[in-house]
GROMACS .gro file of C-alpha atoms in nm:
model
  402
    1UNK     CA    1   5.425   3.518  10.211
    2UNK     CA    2   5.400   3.327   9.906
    3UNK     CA    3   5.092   3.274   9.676
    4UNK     CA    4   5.073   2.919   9.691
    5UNK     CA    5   4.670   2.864   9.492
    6UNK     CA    6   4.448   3.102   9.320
    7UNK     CA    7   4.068   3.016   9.258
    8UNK     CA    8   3.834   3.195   9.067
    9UNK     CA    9   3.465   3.127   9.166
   10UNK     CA   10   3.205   3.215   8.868
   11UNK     CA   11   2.860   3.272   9.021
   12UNK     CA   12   2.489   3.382   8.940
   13UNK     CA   13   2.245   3.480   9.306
   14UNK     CA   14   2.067   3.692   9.048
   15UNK     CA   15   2.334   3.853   8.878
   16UNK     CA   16   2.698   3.699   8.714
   17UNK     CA   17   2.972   3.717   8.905
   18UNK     CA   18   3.381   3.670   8.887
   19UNK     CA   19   3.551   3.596   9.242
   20UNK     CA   20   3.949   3.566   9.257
   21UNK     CA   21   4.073   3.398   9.587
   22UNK     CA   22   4.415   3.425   9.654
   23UNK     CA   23   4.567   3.153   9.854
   24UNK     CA   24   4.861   3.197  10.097
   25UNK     CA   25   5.112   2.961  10.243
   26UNK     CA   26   5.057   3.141  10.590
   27UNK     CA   27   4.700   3.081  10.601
   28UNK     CA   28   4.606   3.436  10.513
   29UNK     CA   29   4.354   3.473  10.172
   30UNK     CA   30   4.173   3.779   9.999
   31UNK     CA   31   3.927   3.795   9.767
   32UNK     CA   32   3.866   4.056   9.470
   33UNK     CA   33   3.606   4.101   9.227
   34UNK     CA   34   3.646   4.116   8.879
   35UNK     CA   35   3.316   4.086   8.696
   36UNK     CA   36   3.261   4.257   8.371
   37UNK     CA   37   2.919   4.261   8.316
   38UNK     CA   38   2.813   4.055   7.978
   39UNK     CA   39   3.180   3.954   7.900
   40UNK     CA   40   3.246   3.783   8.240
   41UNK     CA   41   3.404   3.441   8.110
   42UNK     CA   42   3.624   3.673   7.920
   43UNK     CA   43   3.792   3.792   8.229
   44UNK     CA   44   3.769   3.408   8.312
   45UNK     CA   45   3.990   3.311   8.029
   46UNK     CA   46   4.246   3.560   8.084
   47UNK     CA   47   4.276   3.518   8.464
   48UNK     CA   48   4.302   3.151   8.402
   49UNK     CA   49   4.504   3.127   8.113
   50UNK     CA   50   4.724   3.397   8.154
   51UNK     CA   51   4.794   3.567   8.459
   52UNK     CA   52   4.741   3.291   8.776
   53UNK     CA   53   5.036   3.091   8.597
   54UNK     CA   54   5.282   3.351   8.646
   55UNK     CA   55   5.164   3.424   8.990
   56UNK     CA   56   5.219   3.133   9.223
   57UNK     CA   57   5.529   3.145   9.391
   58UNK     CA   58   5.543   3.524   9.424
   59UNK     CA   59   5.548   3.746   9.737
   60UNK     CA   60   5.191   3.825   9.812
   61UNK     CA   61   5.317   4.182  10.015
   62UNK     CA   62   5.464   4.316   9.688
   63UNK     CA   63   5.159   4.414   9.543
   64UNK     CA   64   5.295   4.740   9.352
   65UNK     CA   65   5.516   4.504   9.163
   66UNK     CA   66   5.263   4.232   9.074
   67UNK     CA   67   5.040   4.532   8.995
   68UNK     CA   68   5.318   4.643   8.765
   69UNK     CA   69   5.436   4.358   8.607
   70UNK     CA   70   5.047   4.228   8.526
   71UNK     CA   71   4.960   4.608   8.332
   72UNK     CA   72   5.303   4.676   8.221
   73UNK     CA   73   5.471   4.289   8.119
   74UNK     CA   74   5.141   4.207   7.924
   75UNK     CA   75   5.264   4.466   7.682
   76UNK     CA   76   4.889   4.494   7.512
   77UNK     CA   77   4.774   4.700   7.807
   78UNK     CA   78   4.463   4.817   7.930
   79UNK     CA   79   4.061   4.758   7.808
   80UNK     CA   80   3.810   4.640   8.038
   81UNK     CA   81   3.907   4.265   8.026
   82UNK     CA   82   4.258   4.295   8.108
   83UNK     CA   83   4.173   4.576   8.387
   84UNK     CA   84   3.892   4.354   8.540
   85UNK     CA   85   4.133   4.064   8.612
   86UNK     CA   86   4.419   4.276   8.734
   87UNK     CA   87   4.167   4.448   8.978
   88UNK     CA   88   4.034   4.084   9.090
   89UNK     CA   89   4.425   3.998   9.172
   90UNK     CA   90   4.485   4.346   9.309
   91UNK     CA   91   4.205   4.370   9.513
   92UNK     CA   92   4.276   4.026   9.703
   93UNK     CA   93   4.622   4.107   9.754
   94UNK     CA   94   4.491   4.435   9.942
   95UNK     CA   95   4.234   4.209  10.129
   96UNK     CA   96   4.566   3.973  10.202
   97UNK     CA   97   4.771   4.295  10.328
   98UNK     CA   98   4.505   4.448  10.565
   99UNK     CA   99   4.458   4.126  10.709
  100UNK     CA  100   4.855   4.062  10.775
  101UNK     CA  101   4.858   4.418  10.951
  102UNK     CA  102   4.560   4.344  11.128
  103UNK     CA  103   4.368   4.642  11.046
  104UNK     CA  104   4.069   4.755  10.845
  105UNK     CA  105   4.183   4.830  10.469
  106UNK     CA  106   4.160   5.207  10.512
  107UNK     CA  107   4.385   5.221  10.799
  108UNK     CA  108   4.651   5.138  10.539
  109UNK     CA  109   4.600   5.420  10.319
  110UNK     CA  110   4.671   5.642  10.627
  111UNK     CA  111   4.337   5.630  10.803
  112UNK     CA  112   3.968   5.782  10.751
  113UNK     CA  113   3.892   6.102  10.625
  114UNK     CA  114   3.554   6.090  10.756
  115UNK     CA  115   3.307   5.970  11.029
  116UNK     CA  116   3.042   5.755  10.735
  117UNK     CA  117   3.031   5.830  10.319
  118UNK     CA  118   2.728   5.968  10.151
  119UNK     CA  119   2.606   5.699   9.904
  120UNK     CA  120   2.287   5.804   9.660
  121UNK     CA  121   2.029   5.529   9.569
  122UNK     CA  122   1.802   5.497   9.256
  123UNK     CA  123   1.396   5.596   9.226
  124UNK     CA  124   1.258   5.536   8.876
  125UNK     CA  125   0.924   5.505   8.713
  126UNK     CA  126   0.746   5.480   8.354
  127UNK     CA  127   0.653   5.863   8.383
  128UNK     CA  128   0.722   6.182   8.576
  129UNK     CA  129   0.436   6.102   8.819
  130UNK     CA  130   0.596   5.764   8.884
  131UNK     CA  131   0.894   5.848   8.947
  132UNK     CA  132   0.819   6.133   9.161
  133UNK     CA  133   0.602   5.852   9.372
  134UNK     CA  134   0.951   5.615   9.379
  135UNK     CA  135   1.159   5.953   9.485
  136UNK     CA  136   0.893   5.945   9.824
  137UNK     CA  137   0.951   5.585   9.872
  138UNK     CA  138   1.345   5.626   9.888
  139UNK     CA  139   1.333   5.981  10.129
  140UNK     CA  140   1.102   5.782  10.382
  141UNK     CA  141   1.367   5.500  10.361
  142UNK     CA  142   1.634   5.748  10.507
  143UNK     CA  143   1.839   5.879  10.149
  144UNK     CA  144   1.946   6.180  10.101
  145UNK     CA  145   2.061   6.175   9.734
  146UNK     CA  146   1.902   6.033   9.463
  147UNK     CA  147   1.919   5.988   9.114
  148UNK     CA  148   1.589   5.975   8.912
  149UNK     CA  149   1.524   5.866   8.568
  150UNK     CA  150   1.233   5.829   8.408
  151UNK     CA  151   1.066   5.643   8.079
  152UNK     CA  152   1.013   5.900   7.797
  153UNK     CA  153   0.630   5.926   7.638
  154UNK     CA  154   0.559   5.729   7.319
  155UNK     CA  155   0.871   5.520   7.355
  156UNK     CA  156   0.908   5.169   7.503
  157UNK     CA  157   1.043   5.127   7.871
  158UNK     CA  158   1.427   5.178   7.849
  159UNK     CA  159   1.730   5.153   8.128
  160UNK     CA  160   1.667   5.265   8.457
  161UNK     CA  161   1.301   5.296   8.406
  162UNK     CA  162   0.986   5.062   8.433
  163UNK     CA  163   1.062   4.692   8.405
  164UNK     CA  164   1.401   4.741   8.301
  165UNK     CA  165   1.428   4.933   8.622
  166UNK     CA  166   1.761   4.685   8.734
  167UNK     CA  167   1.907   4.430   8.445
  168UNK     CA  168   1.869   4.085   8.594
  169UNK     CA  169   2.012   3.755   8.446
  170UNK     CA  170   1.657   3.704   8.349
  171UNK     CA  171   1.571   3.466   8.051
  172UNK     CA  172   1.478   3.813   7.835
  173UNK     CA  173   1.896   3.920   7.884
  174UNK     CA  174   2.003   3.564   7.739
  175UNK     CA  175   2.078   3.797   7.400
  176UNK     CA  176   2.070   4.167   7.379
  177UNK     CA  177   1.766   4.318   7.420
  178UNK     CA  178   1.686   4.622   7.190
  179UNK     CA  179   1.583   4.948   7.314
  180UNK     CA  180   1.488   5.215   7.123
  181UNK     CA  181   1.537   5.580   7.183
  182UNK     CA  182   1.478   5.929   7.105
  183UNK     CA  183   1.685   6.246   7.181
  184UNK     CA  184   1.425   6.533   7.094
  185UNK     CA  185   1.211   6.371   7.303
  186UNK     CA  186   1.424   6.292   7.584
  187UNK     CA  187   1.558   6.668   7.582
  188UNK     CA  188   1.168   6.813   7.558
  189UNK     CA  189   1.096   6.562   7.868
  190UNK     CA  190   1.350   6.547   8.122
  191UNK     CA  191   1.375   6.875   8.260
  192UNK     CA  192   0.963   6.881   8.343
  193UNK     CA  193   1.092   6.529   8.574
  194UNK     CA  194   1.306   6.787   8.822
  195UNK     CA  195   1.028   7.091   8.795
  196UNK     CA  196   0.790   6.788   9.005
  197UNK     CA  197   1.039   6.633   9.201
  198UNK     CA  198   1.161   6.973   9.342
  199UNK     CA  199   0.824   7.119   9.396
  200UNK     CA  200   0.705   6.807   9.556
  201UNK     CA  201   0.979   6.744   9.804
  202UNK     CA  202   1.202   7.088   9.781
  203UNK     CA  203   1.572   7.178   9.764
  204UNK     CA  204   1.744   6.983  10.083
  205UNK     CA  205   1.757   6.689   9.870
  206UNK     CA  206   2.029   6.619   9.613
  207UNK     CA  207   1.894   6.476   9.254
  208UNK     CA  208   2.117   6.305   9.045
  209UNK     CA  209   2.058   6.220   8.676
  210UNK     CA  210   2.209   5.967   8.437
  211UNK     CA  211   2.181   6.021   8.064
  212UNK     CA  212   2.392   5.719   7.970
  213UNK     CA  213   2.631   5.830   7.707
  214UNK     CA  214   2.340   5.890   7.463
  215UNK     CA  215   2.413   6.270   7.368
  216UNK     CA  216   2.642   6.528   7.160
  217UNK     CA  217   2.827   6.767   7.329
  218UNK     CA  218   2.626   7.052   7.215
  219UNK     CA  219   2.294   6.831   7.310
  220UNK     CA  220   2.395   6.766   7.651
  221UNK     CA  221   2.535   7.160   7.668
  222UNK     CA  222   2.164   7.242   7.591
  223UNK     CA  223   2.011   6.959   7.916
  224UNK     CA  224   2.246   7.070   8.124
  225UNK     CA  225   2.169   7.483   8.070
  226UNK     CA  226   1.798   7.337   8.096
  227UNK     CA  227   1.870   7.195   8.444
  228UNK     CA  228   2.048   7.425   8.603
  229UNK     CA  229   1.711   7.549   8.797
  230UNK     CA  230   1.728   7.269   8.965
  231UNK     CA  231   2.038   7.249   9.114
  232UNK     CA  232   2.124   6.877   9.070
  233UNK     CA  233   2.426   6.735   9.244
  234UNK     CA  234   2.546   6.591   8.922
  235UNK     CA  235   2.460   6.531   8.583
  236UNK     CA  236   2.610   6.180   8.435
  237UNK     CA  237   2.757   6.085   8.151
  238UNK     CA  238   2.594   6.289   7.861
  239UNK     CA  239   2.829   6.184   7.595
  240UNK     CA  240   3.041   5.926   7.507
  241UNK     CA  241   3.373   6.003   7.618
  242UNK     CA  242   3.631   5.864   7.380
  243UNK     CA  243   3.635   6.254   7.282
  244UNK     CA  244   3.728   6.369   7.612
  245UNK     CA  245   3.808   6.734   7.399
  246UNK     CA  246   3.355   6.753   7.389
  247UNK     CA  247   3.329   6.805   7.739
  248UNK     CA  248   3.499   7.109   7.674
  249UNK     CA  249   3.150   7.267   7.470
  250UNK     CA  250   2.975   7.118   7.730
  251UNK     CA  251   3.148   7.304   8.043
  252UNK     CA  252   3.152   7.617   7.799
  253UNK     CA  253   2.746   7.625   7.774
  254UNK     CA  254   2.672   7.540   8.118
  255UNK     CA  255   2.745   7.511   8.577
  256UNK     CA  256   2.543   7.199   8.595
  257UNK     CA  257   2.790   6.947   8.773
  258UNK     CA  258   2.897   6.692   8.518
  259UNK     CA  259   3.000   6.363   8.596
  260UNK     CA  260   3.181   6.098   8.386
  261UNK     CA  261   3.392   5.759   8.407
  262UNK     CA  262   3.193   5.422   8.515
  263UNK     CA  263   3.342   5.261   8.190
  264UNK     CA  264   3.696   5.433   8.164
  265UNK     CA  265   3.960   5.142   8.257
  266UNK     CA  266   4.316   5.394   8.352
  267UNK     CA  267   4.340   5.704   8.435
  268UNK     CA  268   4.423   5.812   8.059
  269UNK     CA  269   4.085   5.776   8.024
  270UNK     CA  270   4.023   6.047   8.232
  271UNK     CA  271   4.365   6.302   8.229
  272UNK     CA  272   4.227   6.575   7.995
  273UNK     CA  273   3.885   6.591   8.164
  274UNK     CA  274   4.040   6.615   8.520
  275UNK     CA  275   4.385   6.870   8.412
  276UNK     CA  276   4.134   7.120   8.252
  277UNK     CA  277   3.893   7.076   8.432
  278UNK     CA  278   3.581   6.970   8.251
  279UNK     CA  279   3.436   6.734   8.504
  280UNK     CA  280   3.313   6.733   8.878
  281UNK     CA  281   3.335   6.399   8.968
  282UNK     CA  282   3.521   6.110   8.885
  283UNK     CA  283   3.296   5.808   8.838
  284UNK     CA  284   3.596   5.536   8.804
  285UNK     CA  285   3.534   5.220   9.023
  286UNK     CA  286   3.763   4.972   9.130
  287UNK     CA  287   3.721   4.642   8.955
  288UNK     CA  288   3.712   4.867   8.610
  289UNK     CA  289   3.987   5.042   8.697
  290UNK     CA  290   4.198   4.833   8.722
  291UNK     CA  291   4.236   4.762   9.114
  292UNK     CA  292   4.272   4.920   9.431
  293UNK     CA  293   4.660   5.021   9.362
  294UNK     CA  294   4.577   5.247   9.045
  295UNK     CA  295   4.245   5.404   9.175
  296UNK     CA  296   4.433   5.572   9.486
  297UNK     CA  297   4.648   5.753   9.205
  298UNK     CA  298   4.329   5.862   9.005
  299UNK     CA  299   4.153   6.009   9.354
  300UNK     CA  300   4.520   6.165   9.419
  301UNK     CA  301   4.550   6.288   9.055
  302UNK     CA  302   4.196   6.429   9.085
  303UNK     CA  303   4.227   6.606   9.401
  304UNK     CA  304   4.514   6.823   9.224
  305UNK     CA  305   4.236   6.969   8.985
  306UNK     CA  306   3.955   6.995   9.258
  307UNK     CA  307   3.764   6.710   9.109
  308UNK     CA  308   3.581   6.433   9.401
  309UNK     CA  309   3.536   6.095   9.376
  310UNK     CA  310   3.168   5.914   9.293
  311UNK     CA  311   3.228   5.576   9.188
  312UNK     CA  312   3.021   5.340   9.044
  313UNK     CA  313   2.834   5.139   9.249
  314UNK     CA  314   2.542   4.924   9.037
  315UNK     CA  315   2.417   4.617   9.118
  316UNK     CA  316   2.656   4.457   8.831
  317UNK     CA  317   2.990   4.512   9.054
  318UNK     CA  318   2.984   4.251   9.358
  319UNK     CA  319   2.988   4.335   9.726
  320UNK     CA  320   3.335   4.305   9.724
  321UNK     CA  321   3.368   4.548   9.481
  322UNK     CA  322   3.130   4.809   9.695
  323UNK     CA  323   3.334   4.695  10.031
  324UNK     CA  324   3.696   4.813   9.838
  325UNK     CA  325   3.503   5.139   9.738
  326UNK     CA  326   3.394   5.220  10.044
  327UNK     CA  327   3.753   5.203  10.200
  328UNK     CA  328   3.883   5.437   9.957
  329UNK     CA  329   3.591   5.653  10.015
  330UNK     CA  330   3.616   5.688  10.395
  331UNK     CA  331   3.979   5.760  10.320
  332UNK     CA  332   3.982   5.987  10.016
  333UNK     CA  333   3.995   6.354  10.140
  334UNK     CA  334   3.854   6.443   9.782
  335UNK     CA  335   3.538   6.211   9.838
  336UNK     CA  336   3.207   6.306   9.668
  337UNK     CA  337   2.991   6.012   9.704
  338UNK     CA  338   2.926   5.647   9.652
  339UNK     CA  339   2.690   5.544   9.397
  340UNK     CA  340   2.453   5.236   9.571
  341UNK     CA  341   2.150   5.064   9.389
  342UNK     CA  342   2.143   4.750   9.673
  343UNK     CA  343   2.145   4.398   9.626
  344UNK     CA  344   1.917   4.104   9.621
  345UNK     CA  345   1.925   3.943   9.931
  346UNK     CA  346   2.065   3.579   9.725
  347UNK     CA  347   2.381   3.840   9.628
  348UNK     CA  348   2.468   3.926  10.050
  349UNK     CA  349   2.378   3.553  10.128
  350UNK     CA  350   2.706   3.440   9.881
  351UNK     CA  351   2.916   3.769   9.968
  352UNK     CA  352   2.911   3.823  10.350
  353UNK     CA  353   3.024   4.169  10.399
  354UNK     CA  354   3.105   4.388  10.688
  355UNK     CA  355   2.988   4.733  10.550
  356UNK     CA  356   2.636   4.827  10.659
  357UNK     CA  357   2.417   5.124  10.540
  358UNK     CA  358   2.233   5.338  10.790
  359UNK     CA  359   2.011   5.690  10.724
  360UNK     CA  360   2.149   5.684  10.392
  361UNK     CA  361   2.468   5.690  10.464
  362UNK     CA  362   2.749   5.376  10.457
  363UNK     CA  363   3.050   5.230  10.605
  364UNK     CA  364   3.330   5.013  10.528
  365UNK     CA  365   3.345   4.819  10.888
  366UNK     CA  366   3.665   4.751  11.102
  367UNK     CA  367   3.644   4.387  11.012
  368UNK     CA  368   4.045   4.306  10.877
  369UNK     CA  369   4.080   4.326  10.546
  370UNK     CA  370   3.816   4.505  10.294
  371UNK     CA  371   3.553   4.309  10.506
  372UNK     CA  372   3.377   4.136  10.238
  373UNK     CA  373   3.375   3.740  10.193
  374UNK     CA  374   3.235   3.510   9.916
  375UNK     CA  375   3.037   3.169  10.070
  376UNK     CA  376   3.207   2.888   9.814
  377UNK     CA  377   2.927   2.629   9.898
  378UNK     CA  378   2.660   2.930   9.843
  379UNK     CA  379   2.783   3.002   9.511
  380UNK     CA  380   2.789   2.615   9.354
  381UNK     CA  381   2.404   2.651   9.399
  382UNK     CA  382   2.390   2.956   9.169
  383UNK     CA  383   2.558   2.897   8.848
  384UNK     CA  384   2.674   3.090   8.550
  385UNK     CA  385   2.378   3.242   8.305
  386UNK     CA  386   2.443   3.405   8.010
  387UNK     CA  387   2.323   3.707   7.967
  388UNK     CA  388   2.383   4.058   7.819
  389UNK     CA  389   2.322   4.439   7.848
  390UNK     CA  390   2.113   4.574   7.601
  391UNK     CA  391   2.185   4.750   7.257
  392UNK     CA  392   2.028   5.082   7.145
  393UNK     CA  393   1.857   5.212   6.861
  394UNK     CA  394   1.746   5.561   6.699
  395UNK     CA  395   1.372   5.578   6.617
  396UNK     CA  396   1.472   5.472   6.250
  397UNK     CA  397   1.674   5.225   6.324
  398UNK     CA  398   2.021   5.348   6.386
  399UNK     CA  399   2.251   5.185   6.645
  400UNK     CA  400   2.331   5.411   6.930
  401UNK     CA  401   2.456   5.438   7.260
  402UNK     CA  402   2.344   5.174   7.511
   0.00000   0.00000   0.00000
């Protein structure tokens, strides 16, 4: 089965988008995603320039060795561009192979593990009383895990709260927008948030909270001793994780589930935290990763060390992305859950996809394949907008983490 044309579709229903399509000479395509969110031409440039050349021709089944030979014969390996396009290629080719068999995706990896997968949603607001209002909204709507973030007093609206509830392609994101932030404040506030939200609605449901990379080890050992009444599901990335040796103070100060890995790119990014231990849940996601083919050896790897799965699932990956996830989810026996903030209706218009979401809970489908298409016509009405994630800055001025 020769690759015999391979397209890739740049599009913008709200949010940027990169599509591969894989073209076969038996009539069979996939489709991957492999958006990186404010670098997306990047990926562009090094699908087009450097990678489709060498593919045409090959054997479409072998997709260990293309896999291989795209990570391992670029000989500058990994980052987030380079692991964005391989996932775009890799995840088609999976699309291509599922379809040849004739059977959903996770019938390949041996079959499903469960009946549905446990996804958790977003609620958000400008204060405690806010968000506690949003957390309502999302119960009625049939979740049952949620993650809840709220703005901090005396400081501007910042991710995941107020209007910068969802980062859009908006004019405001043509250039970074500046936030500004305050960790005395944020530790003083956050842990009033979960007091409300658990005496207003009680213990059945499972709270989830994202700090964003934006503390020390010793800072986040102090939110996460502070939380513990609570009994959150997870708390997510406190730190930036270059050091993956601080999550070591972290897990020595407290039992609050931690949660880590929406930007790592291989699973070296991740080997120390999962061997000794130091994390709960995996938060690696397919087109970051690197694919389909090296994400089934991270959930494998993981399992060793008791650690599940909880991959990223933000508006910013496409529904292709979120239809590969969920295939590895139903299969994974180490499954935790599936992040899922939704999508505007103009983003399931261009990607067709057979997952569906029901009582907050989702499935893959049993359409062939992954199940998820991309509408060609759709997307020429939505074009490419630049547009970036913002920056962060200390109360004085000091760059931080976004």
């Amino acid at each position: 089965m020769k690759i015999i044309d391979i397209k890739v579709i740049v599009c913008s229903p709200g949010r940027n988008f990169v599509t591969v399509k894989i073209m076969t000479d038996q009539g069979l395509y996939g489709v991957g995603d492999a958006t990186l969110n404010g670098r997306e031409l990047s990926v562009v440039a090094y699908l087009e320039e450097h990678i489709i050349p060498c593919l045409i021709g090959r054997d479409a089944r072998q997709i260990e060795d293309i896999w291989q030979y795209l990570y391992r014969g670029a000989y500058w390996r990994r980052g987030p561009v380079t692991m964005c396009a391989i996932s775009g290629i890799d995840t088609a080719l999976w699309d291509i192979k599922a379809k040849a068999a004739g059977m959903p995706l996770y019938e390949l990896f041996g079959g499903a593990s469960r009946d549905r997968v446990l996804c958790y949603t977003h609620a958000q607001g400008t204060d405690i009383a806010e968000c506690v209002e949003a957390v309502g909204a999302k119960l009625d709507q049939g979740f049952k895990a949620i993650r809840c973030q709220t703005g901090i007093p005396s400081l501007p609206n910042v991710y995941g709260t107020g209007k910068y509830a969802v980062t859009t392609n908006a004019a405001d994101d043509a250039m970074p927008r500046e936030e500004v932030w305050s960790t005395p404040k944020y530790l003083n506030y956050v842990p009033k948030l979960f007091d409300s939200v658990r005496a207003t609605y009680g213990e059945d449901v499972h709270l989830l909270h994202d700090t964003h990379h934006r503390l020390t080890p010793i800072e986040a050992a102090r939110l996460g001793k502070s939380l513990e009444p609570y009994n959150l599901f997870w708390l997510e990335d406190t730190v930036a994780a270059e050091l993956q040796e601080g999550f070591r103070l972290i897990r020595k100060h407290t039992t609050t589930p931690l949660a880590v890995g929406e930007v790592f790119n291989t699973i070296w990014d991740a080997r120390l935290l999962i061997e000794e231990q130091l994390i709960d849940y995996i938060r690696m996601t397919v087109v970051h990763a690197g694919g389909i083919t090296p994400m089934r050896r991270v959930m494998d790897f993981a399992s060793v060390y008791s650690v599940r799965t909880g991959c990223h699932g933000a508006m910013d990956m496409s529904p292709i992305c979120l239809g590969a996830n969920l295939h590895l989810d139903l299969w994974a026996p180490n499954f935790g859950i599936q992040e899922f903030s939704g999508y505007l209706p103009e983003i399931l218009e261009v990607f067709p996809s057979a997952w569906t979401l029901e009582d907050g809970m989702l499935h893959p489908g049993n359409a062939h394949g992954h199940g998820v298409d991309i509408n060609e016509e759709l997307a020429t009405k939505y074009p490419y907008q630049r547009a970036y994630l913002p920056v962060n800055r200390l109360e004085d001025g000091t760059l931080w983490h976004w």
